[in-house]
C-alpha cells in the first residue's frame, strides 16, 4: 500500500505509533497531545483531521481524530491499519446513556456494537453481523479500570447512523430492555474493520448525556473534561 494516502499526509510509517487513540473530534486529539504527551509532533492535518505522535510515560503513542459517523471514521481506521501498519486503535468518544444506572461522566467499554448501518449487508446478506473488540485490549482495560478505581460499565453499545434520529420509541425501549448501555456513532465501523484486517480495537466512552434523565454536558466539556477516560486509554495503550 502506498503512502501518503488521500486522507493522511504522513509519508513515513515510523511517525505513527502502533497504537492510536481516536476521538471523533480532532480538537480533542489536540487537547490530549498537548496535555498528556511529551515530545509531540504533528503527522496529519489534511482535511483538518489532526493527528499527533508523542510519548506517554516514555512509550510512543499516537492520537488522531476520526470524524463523526461510520463512513467517515472507517476511512481513517482502514488507512491506519492497512496502509500505516497500526496494530491497535482505541476509540475514545462520548456517548448517551440508555440505562438508569449509567450516569453522566461514567465510562462505558463496548463489548459489542449493534447498528442499523448497512455497511455489512453485501458481505453477510441477511445475517446481522455483530462485531466485537480485541479480547487482549478488553482485559487490559478491565484490569486498569479496577486499578484506577474508575466507575466503568462493560456492555453492548448502539452505533447509530444518525445523530438527529427519529428512532421509534418501541425500538429504543427494546434496546434498553436488551441491555444496550449507550448510543454513539463509530464503534460498529471500527470493530468491523479491525476484525476484517485481523487487528485490535476497543471502544471506550464517557457518558456526555443521558437519554434517561435528559442531563448533558456542554460542547467544551466534551472537548476537554474527560480526563479519566483519556488516562485509562493511555494506560492501556502503553501497558
PDB file of C-alpha atoms in Angstrom:
ATOM      1  CA  UNK A   1       0.000   0.000   0.000  1.00  0.00           C
ATOM      2  CA  UNK A   2       1.270   3.449  -0.904  1.00  0.00           C
ATOM      3  CA  UNK A   3       1.591   6.378   1.481  1.00  0.00           C
ATOM      4  CA  UNK A   4       0.693   9.135   1.935  1.00  0.00           C
ATOM      5  CA  UNK A   5      -2.970   8.309   1.471  1.00  0.00           C
ATOM      6  CA  UNK A   6      -5.705  10.656   0.201  1.00  0.00           C
ATOM      7  CA  UNK A   7      -6.682  11.446   3.810  1.00  0.00           C
ATOM      8  CA  UNK A   8      -3.439  11.155   5.808  1.00  0.00           C
ATOM      9  CA  UNK A   9      -0.465  13.204   4.630  1.00  0.00           C
ATOM     10  CA  UNK A  10       2.195  11.360   6.656  1.00  0.00           C
ATOM     11  CA  UNK A  11       4.851   9.911   4.329  1.00  0.00           C
ATOM     12  CA  UNK A  12       6.749   7.923   6.970  1.00  0.00           C
ATOM     13  CA  UNK A  13       5.130   4.985   8.762  1.00  0.00           C
ATOM     14  CA  UNK A  14       7.504   5.324  11.695  1.00  0.00           C
ATOM     15  CA  UNK A  15       5.946   8.692  12.570  1.00  0.00           C
ATOM     16  CA  UNK A  16       2.725   6.926  13.618  1.00  0.00           C
ATOM     17  CA  UNK A  17       2.745   4.630  16.653  1.00  0.00           C
ATOM     18  CA  UNK A  18       1.476   1.063  16.552  1.00  0.00           C
ATOM     19  CA  UNK A  19      -1.330   2.141  18.912  1.00  0.00           C
ATOM     20  CA  UNK A  20      -3.550   5.099  18.034  1.00  0.00           C
ATOM     21  CA  UNK A  21      -6.170   6.689  20.282  1.00  0.00           C
ATOM     22  CA  UNK A  22      -9.033   8.095  18.213  1.00  0.00           C
ATOM     23  CA  UNK A  23     -11.631  10.583  19.432  1.00  0.00           C
ATOM     24  CA  UNK A  24     -14.157  11.761  16.890  1.00  0.00           C
ATOM     25  CA  UNK A  25     -13.194  15.398  17.450  1.00  0.00           C
ATOM     26  CA  UNK A  26      -9.729  16.402  16.140  1.00  0.00           C
ATOM     27  CA  UNK A  27      -9.616  19.162  18.766  1.00  0.00           C
ATOM     28  CA  UNK A  28      -9.880  16.509  21.463  1.00  0.00           C
ATOM     29  CA  UNK A  29      -6.899  14.805  19.836  1.00  0.00           C
ATOM     30  CA  UNK A  30      -5.025  18.112  20.035  1.00  0.00           C
ATOM     31  CA  UNK A  31      -6.004  18.536  23.693  1.00  0.00           C
ATOM     32  CA  UNK A  32      -4.724  15.066  24.580  1.00  0.00           C
ATOM     33  CA  UNK A  33      -1.446  15.621  22.728  1.00  0.00           C
ATOM     34  CA  UNK A  34      -0.858  18.958  24.445  1.00  0.00           C
ATOM     35  CA  UNK A  35      -1.833  17.837  27.954  1.00  0.00           C
ATOM     36  CA  UNK A  36      -0.811  14.186  28.227  1.00  0.00           C
ATOM     37  CA  UNK A  37       2.058  13.580  25.778  1.00  0.00           C
ATOM     38  CA  UNK A  38       5.651  14.751  25.567  1.00  0.00           C
ATOM     39  CA  UNK A  39       7.930  15.246  22.528  1.00  0.00           C
ATOM     40  CA  UNK A  40       4.853  15.721  20.354  1.00  0.00           C
ATOM     41  CA  UNK A  41       4.896  16.083  16.581  1.00  0.00           C
ATOM     42  CA  UNK A  42       2.021  16.619  14.148  1.00  0.00           C
ATOM     43  CA  UNK A  43       1.766  13.905  11.488  1.00  0.00           C
ATOM     44  CA  UNK A  44      -1.509  14.914   9.858  1.00  0.00           C
ATOM     45  CA  UNK A  45      -3.612  17.991   9.243  1.00  0.00           C
ATOM     46  CA  UNK A  46      -5.267  17.039   5.943  1.00  0.00           C
ATOM     47  CA  UNK A  47      -8.958  17.996   5.969  1.00  0.00           C
ATOM     48  CA  UNK A  48      -8.414  19.367   9.479  1.00  0.00           C
ATOM     49  CA  UNK A  49      -8.225  15.822  10.892  1.00  0.00           C
ATOM     50  CA  UNK A  50      -5.349  16.418  13.282  1.00  0.00           C
ATOM     51  CA  UNK A  51      -3.006  13.570  14.168  1.00  0.00           C
ATOM     52  CA  UNK A  52      -0.154  13.651  16.697  1.00  0.00           C
ATOM     53  CA  UNK A  53       2.514  11.288  17.972  1.00  0.00           C
ATOM     54  CA  UNK A  54       4.309  11.652  21.278  1.00  0.00           C
ATOM     55  CA  UNK A  55       5.357   9.790  24.391  1.00  0.00           C
ATOM     56  CA  UNK A  56       3.310   8.777  27.396  1.00  0.00           C
ATOM     57  CA  UNK A  57       5.436   7.517  30.277  1.00  0.00           C
ATOM     58  CA  UNK A  58       8.300   7.128  27.772  1.00  0.00           C
ATOM     59  CA  UNK A  59       6.250   4.959  25.413  1.00  0.00           C
ATOM     60  CA  UNK A  60       5.259   6.011  21.909  1.00  0.00           C
ATOM     61  CA  UNK A  61       1.556   6.577  21.222  1.00  0.00           C
ATOM     62  CA  UNK A  62      -0.439   8.458  18.596  1.00  0.00           C
ATOM     63  CA  UNK A  63      -3.760  10.262  18.819  1.00  0.00           C
ATOM     64  CA  UNK A  64      -5.900  11.330  15.878  1.00  0.00           C
ATOM     65  CA  UNK A  65      -9.459  12.439  15.147  1.00  0.00           C
ATOM     66  CA  UNK A  66     -11.769  10.169  13.161  1.00  0.00           C
ATOM     67  CA  UNK A  67     -14.671  12.467  12.333  1.00  0.00           C
ATOM     68  CA  UNK A  68     -18.282  11.671  13.125  1.00  0.00           C
ATOM     69  CA  UNK A  69     -20.182   8.664  11.842  1.00  0.00           C
ATOM     70  CA  UNK A  70     -19.319   5.234  10.487  1.00  0.00           C
ATOM     71  CA  UNK A  71     -18.498   6.201   6.845  1.00  0.00           C
ATOM     72  CA  UNK A  72     -16.028   8.966   7.795  1.00  0.00           C
ATOM     73  CA  UNK A  73     -14.310   7.084  10.584  1.00  0.00           C
ATOM     74  CA  UNK A  74     -13.916   3.849   8.580  1.00  0.00           C
ATOM     75  CA  UNK A  75     -11.734   5.706   6.069  1.00  0.00           C
ATOM     76  CA  UNK A  76      -9.242   6.570   8.817  1.00  0.00           C
ATOM     77  CA  UNK A  77      -9.477   3.192  10.567  1.00  0.00           C
ATOM     78  CA  UNK A  78      -8.760   1.400   7.284  1.00  0.00           C
ATOM     79  CA  UNK A  79      -5.887   3.642   6.218  1.00  0.00           C
ATOM     80  CA  UNK A  80      -4.170   3.486   9.618  1.00  0.00           C
ATOM     81  CA  UNK A  81      -4.488  -0.295   9.881  1.00  0.00           C
ATOM     82  CA  UNK A  82      -3.887  -1.227   6.240  1.00  0.00           C
ATOM     83  CA  UNK A  83      -1.520   1.494   4.966  1.00  0.00           C
ATOM     84  CA  UNK A  84       0.442   2.549   8.054  1.00  0.00           C
ATOM     85  CA  UNK A  85       0.789  -0.748   9.904  1.00  0.00           C
ATOM     86  CA  UNK A  86      -1.099   0.341  13.017  1.00  0.00           C
ATOM     87  CA  UNK A  87      -1.940  -2.656  15.211  1.00  0.00           C
ATOM     88  CA  UNK A  88      -4.289  -1.179  17.829  1.00  0.00           C
ATOM     89  CA  UNK A  89      -6.937   1.533  17.662  1.00  0.00           C
ATOM     90  CA  UNK A  90      -8.717   2.631  20.823  1.00  0.00           C
ATOM     91  CA  UNK A  91     -11.724   4.811  20.180  1.00  0.00           C
ATOM     92  CA  UNK A  92     -12.200   7.373  22.959  1.00  0.00           C
ATOM     93  CA  UNK A  93     -15.541   9.053  22.479  1.00  0.00           C
ATOM     94  CA  UNK A  94     -18.671  10.380  24.064  1.00  0.00           C
ATOM     95  CA  UNK A  95     -21.967   8.545  24.302  1.00  0.00           C
ATOM     96  CA  UNK A  96     -25.528   8.897  25.508  1.00  0.00           C
ATOM     97  CA  UNK A  97     -26.591   6.620  28.335  1.00  0.00           C
ATOM     98  CA  UNK A  98     -29.540   4.308  27.740  1.00  0.00           C
ATOM     99  CA  UNK A  99     -29.672   2.831  31.253  1.00  0.00           C
ATOM    100  CA  UNK A 100     -30.774   4.305  34.575  1.00  0.00           C
ATOM    101  CA  UNK A 101     -27.643   3.139  36.399  1.00  0.00           C
ATOM    102  CA  UNK A 102     -25.209   4.680  33.876  1.00  0.00           C
ATOM    103  CA  UNK A 103     -24.731   8.328  34.741  1.00  0.00           C
ATOM    104  CA  UNK A 104     -23.041  11.460  33.395  1.00  0.00           C
ATOM    105  CA  UNK A 105     -19.218  11.108  33.361  1.00  0.00           C
ATOM    106  CA  UNK A 106     -19.356   7.305  33.859  1.00  0.00           C
ATOM    107  CA  UNK A 107     -17.160   5.277  31.498  1.00  0.00           C
ATOM    108  CA  UNK A 108     -18.507   2.570  29.172  1.00  0.00           C
ATOM    109  CA  UNK A 109     -16.442  -0.055  27.332  1.00  0.00           C
ATOM    110  CA  UNK A 110     -18.056  -1.673  24.288  1.00  0.00           C
ATOM    111  CA  UNK A 111     -18.242  -5.487  24.392  1.00  0.00           C
ATOM    112  CA  UNK A 112     -20.071  -5.460  21.056  1.00  0.00           C
ATOM    113  CA  UNK A 113     -21.714  -2.979  18.703  1.00  0.00           C
ATOM    114  CA  UNK A 114     -25.143  -3.034  17.072  1.00  0.00           C
ATOM    115  CA  UNK A 115     -26.285  -0.702  14.303  1.00  0.00           C
ATOM    116  CA  UNK A 116     -28.890  -0.041  11.635  1.00  0.00           C
ATOM    117  CA  UNK A 117     -25.963   0.673   9.279  1.00  0.00           C
ATOM    118  CA  UNK A 118     -25.975  -1.372   6.071  1.00  0.00           C
ATOM    119  CA  UNK A 119     -22.172  -1.402   5.624  1.00  0.00           C
ATOM    120  CA  UNK A 120     -22.051  -5.195   6.089  1.00  0.00           C
ATOM    121  CA  UNK A 121     -25.175  -6.051   4.087  1.00  0.00           C
ATOM    122  CA  UNK A 122     -23.322  -7.138   0.950  1.00  0.00           C
ATOM    123  CA  UNK A 123     -20.831  -9.172   2.985  1.00  0.00           C
ATOM    124  CA  UNK A 124     -23.225 -11.101   5.213  1.00  0.00           C
ATOM    125  CA  UNK A 125     -26.551 -10.925   3.377  1.00  0.00           C
ATOM    126  CA  UNK A 126     -29.425 -11.443   5.794  1.00  0.00           C
ATOM    127  CA  UNK A 127     -27.117 -12.145   8.749  1.00  0.00           C
ATOM    128  CA  UNK A 128     -26.907  -9.231  11.194  1.00  0.00           C
ATOM    129  CA  UNK A 129     -23.173  -9.230  11.857  1.00  0.00           C
ATOM    130  CA  UNK A 130     -22.241  -8.005  15.343  1.00  0.00           C
ATOM    131  CA  UNK A 131     -18.501  -7.198  15.561  1.00  0.00           C
ATOM    132  CA  UNK A 132     -16.647  -7.442  18.854  1.00  0.00           C
ATOM    133  CA  UNK A 133     -13.425  -5.931  20.262  1.00  0.00           C
ATOM    134  CA  UNK A 134      -9.948  -7.264  20.903  1.00  0.00           C
ATOM    135  CA  UNK A 135     -10.045  -9.516  23.963  1.00  0.00           C
ATOM    136  CA  UNK A 136      -6.485  -8.523  24.897  1.00  0.00           C
ATOM    137  CA  UNK A 137      -7.328  -4.802  24.924  1.00  0.00           C
ATOM    138  CA  UNK A 138     -10.561  -5.546  26.763  1.00  0.00           C
ATOM    139  CA  UNK A 139      -8.809  -7.436  29.577  1.00  0.00           C
ATOM    140  CA  UNK A 140      -6.155  -4.742  29.923  1.00  0.00           C
ATOM    141  CA  UNK A 141      -8.886  -2.115  30.178  1.00  0.00           C
ATOM    142  CA  UNK A 142     -10.815  -4.085  32.785  1.00  0.00           C
ATOM    143  CA  UNK A 143      -7.718  -4.563  34.932  1.00  0.00           C
ATOM    144  CA  UNK A 144      -6.525  -0.965  34.576  1.00  0.00           C
ATOM    145  CA  UNK A 145     -10.004   0.396  35.322  1.00  0.00           C
ATOM    146  CA  UNK A 146     -10.092  -1.551  38.592  1.00  0.00           C
ATOM    147  CA  UNK A 147      -6.588  -0.350  39.458  1.00  0.00           C
ATOM    148  CA  UNK A 148      -7.586   3.288  38.848  1.00  0.00           C
ATOM    149  CA  UNK A 149     -10.886   2.766  40.739  1.00  0.00           C
ATOM    150  CA  UNK A 150     -12.962   4.175  37.892  1.00  0.00           C
ATOM    151  CA  UNK A 151     -16.722   3.753  37.559  1.00  0.00           C
ATOM    152  CA  UNK A 152     -16.709   1.684  34.378  1.00  0.00           C
ATOM    153  CA  UNK A 153     -19.511  -0.285  32.747  1.00  0.00           C
ATOM    154  CA  UNK A 154     -18.877  -3.089  30.239  1.00  0.00           C
ATOM    155  CA  UNK A 155     -21.631  -3.939  27.772  1.00  0.00           C
ATOM    156  CA  UNK A 156     -23.150  -3.752  24.314  1.00  0.00           C
ATOM    157  CA  UNK A 157     -23.417  -0.363  22.580  1.00  0.00           C
ATOM    158  CA  UNK A 158     -25.548   1.006  19.758  1.00  0.00           C
ATOM    159  CA  UNK A 159     -23.713   2.775  16.910  1.00  0.00           C
ATOM    160  CA  UNK A 160     -26.350   4.993  15.363  1.00  0.00           C
ATOM    161  CA  UNK A 161     -26.191   6.105  11.741  1.00  0.00           C
ATOM    162  CA  UNK A 162     -27.915   9.366  12.679  1.00  0.00           C
ATOM    163  CA  UNK A 163     -27.314  11.941  15.396  1.00  0.00           C
ATOM    164  CA  UNK A 164     -30.728  13.519  14.868  1.00  0.00           C
ATOM    165  CA  UNK A 165     -32.810  10.383  14.520  1.00  0.00           C
ATOM    166  CA  UNK A 166     -36.474   9.538  14.875  1.00  0.00           C
ATOM    167  CA  UNK A 167     -35.967   6.070  16.284  1.00  0.00           C
ATOM    168  CA  UNK A 168     -39.379   4.641  17.209  1.00  0.00           C
ATOM    169  CA  UNK A 169     -39.985   4.634  20.948  1.00  0.00           C
ATOM    170  CA  UNK A 170     -40.577   0.879  20.951  1.00  0.00           C
ATOM    171  CA  UNK A 171     -37.184   0.260  19.328  1.00  0.00           C
ATOM    172  CA  UNK A 172     -35.449   2.445  21.906  1.00  0.00           C
ATOM    173  CA  UNK A 173     -37.269   0.711  24.734  1.00  0.00           C
ATOM    174  CA  UNK A 174     -36.304  -2.699  23.339  1.00  0.00           C
ATOM    175  CA  UNK A 175     -32.653  -1.683  23.178  1.00  0.00           C
ATOM    176  CA  UNK A 176     -32.810  -0.632  26.822  1.00  0.00           C
ATOM    177  CA  UNK A 177     -34.600  -3.861  27.733  1.00  0.00           C
ATOM    178  CA  UNK A 178     -31.981  -5.990  25.981  1.00  0.00           C
ATOM    179  CA  UNK A 179     -29.130  -4.265  27.793  1.00  0.00           C
ATOM    180  CA  UNK A 180     -27.734  -1.734  25.315  1.00  0.00           C
ATOM    181  CA  UNK A 181     -25.659   0.526  27.546  1.00  0.00           C
ATOM    182  CA  UNK A 182     -25.354   3.653  25.404  1.00  0.00           C
ATOM    183  CA  UNK A 183     -25.544   5.158  21.933  1.00  0.00           C
ATOM    184  CA  UNK A 184     -22.591   6.521  19.932  1.00  0.00           C
ATOM    185  CA  UNK A 185     -21.716   6.648  16.232  1.00  0.00           C
ATOM    186  CA  UNK A 186     -18.463   4.912  15.223  1.00  0.00           C
ATOM    187  CA  UNK A 187     -17.665   1.663  17.044  1.00  0.00           C
ATOM    188  CA  UNK A 188     -19.602  -0.646  14.716  1.00  0.00           C
ATOM    189  CA  UNK A 189     -17.349   0.543  11.895  1.00  0.00           C
ATOM    190  CA  UNK A 190     -14.167   0.281  13.976  1.00  0.00           C
ATOM    191  CA  UNK A 191     -14.838  -3.289  15.098  1.00  0.00           C
ATOM    192  CA  UNK A 192     -15.821  -4.323  11.571  1.00  0.00           C
ATOM    193  CA  UNK A 193     -12.586  -3.010  10.047  1.00  0.00           C
ATOM    194  CA  UNK A 194     -10.415  -4.420  12.839  1.00  0.00           C
ATOM    195  CA  UNK A 195     -11.957  -7.884  12.552  1.00  0.00           C
ATOM    196  CA  UNK A 196     -11.630  -7.903   8.764  1.00  0.00           C
ATOM    197  CA  UNK A 197      -7.966  -6.906   8.892  1.00  0.00           C
ATOM    198  CA  UNK A 198      -7.129  -9.026  11.985  1.00  0.00           C
ATOM    199  CA  UNK A 199      -6.170  -6.004  14.052  1.00  0.00           C
ATOM    200  CA  UNK A 200      -7.036  -4.945  17.611  1.00  0.00           C
ATOM    201  CA  UNK A 201      -9.711  -2.412  18.507  1.00  0.00           C
ATOM    202  CA  UNK A 202     -11.650  -1.198  21.516  1.00  0.00           C
ATOM    203  CA  UNK A 203     -14.277   1.471  22.119  1.00  0.00           C
ATOM    204  CA  UNK A 204     -14.169   3.447  25.391  1.00  0.00           C
ATOM    205  CA  UNK A 205     -16.678   6.228  26.078  1.00  0.00           C
ATOM    206  CA  UNK A 206     -17.503   8.872  28.605  1.00  0.00           C
ATOM    207  CA  UNK A 207     -21.209   9.462  29.102  1.00  0.00           C
ATOM    208  CA  UNK A 208     -21.848  13.044  27.986  1.00  0.00           C
ATOM    209  CA  UNK A 209     -25.645  12.932  28.083  1.00  0.00           C
ATOM    210  CA  UNK A 210     -28.442  10.674  29.216  1.00  0.00           C
ATOM    211  CA  UNK A 211     -31.435   9.509  27.205  1.00  0.00           C
ATOM    212  CA  UNK A 212     -32.971   8.545  30.559  1.00  0.00           C
ATOM    213  CA  UNK A 213     -32.548  11.683  32.699  1.00  0.00           C
ATOM    214  CA  UNK A 214     -32.039  14.282  29.970  1.00  0.00           C
ATOM    215  CA  UNK A 215     -28.794  15.555  31.533  1.00  0.00           C
ATOM    216  CA  UNK A 216     -25.993  16.631  29.176  1.00  0.00           C
ATOM    217  CA  UNK A 217     -22.538  18.180  29.149  1.00  0.00           C
ATOM    218  CA  UNK A 218     -21.515  21.285  27.208  1.00  0.00           C
ATOM    219  CA  UNK A 219     -19.518  21.187  23.961  1.00  0.00           C
ATOM    220  CA  UNK A 220     -16.458  22.476  25.849  1.00  0.00           C
ATOM    221  CA  UNK A 221     -16.753  19.706  28.432  1.00  0.00           C
ATOM    222  CA  UNK A 222     -16.866  17.147  25.630  1.00  0.00           C
ATOM    223  CA  UNK A 223     -13.634  18.512  24.202  1.00  0.00           C
ATOM    224  CA  UNK A 224     -11.533  18.861  27.357  1.00  0.00           C
ATOM    225  CA  UNK A 225     -13.063  17.393  30.517  1.00  0.00           C
ATOM    226  CA  UNK A 226     -12.920  13.644  30.215  1.00  0.00           C
ATOM    227  CA  UNK A 227      -9.518  13.063  31.810  1.00  0.00           C
ATOM    228  CA  UNK A 228     -10.437   9.700  33.390  1.00  0.00           C
ATOM    229  CA  UNK A 229     -11.240   8.151  30.012  1.00  0.00           C
ATOM    230  CA  UNK A 230      -8.135   9.683  28.436  1.00  0.00           C
ATOM    231  CA  UNK A 231      -5.876   8.400  31.211  1.00  0.00           C
ATOM    232  CA  UNK A 232      -7.452   4.943  31.092  1.00  0.00           C
ATOM    233  CA  UNK A 233      -6.935   4.676  27.328  1.00  0.00           C
ATOM    234  CA  UNK A 234      -3.341   5.923  27.534  1.00  0.00           C
ATOM    235  CA  UNK A 235      -2.529   3.456  30.307  1.00  0.00           C
ATOM    236  CA  UNK A 236      -3.970   0.610  28.233  1.00  0.00           C
ATOM    237  CA  UNK A 237      -2.160   1.820  25.102  1.00  0.00           C
ATOM    238  CA  UNK A 238       1.219   1.747  26.820  1.00  0.00           C
ATOM    239  CA  UNK A 239       0.761  -1.226  29.165  1.00  0.00           C
TER     240      UNK A 239
END
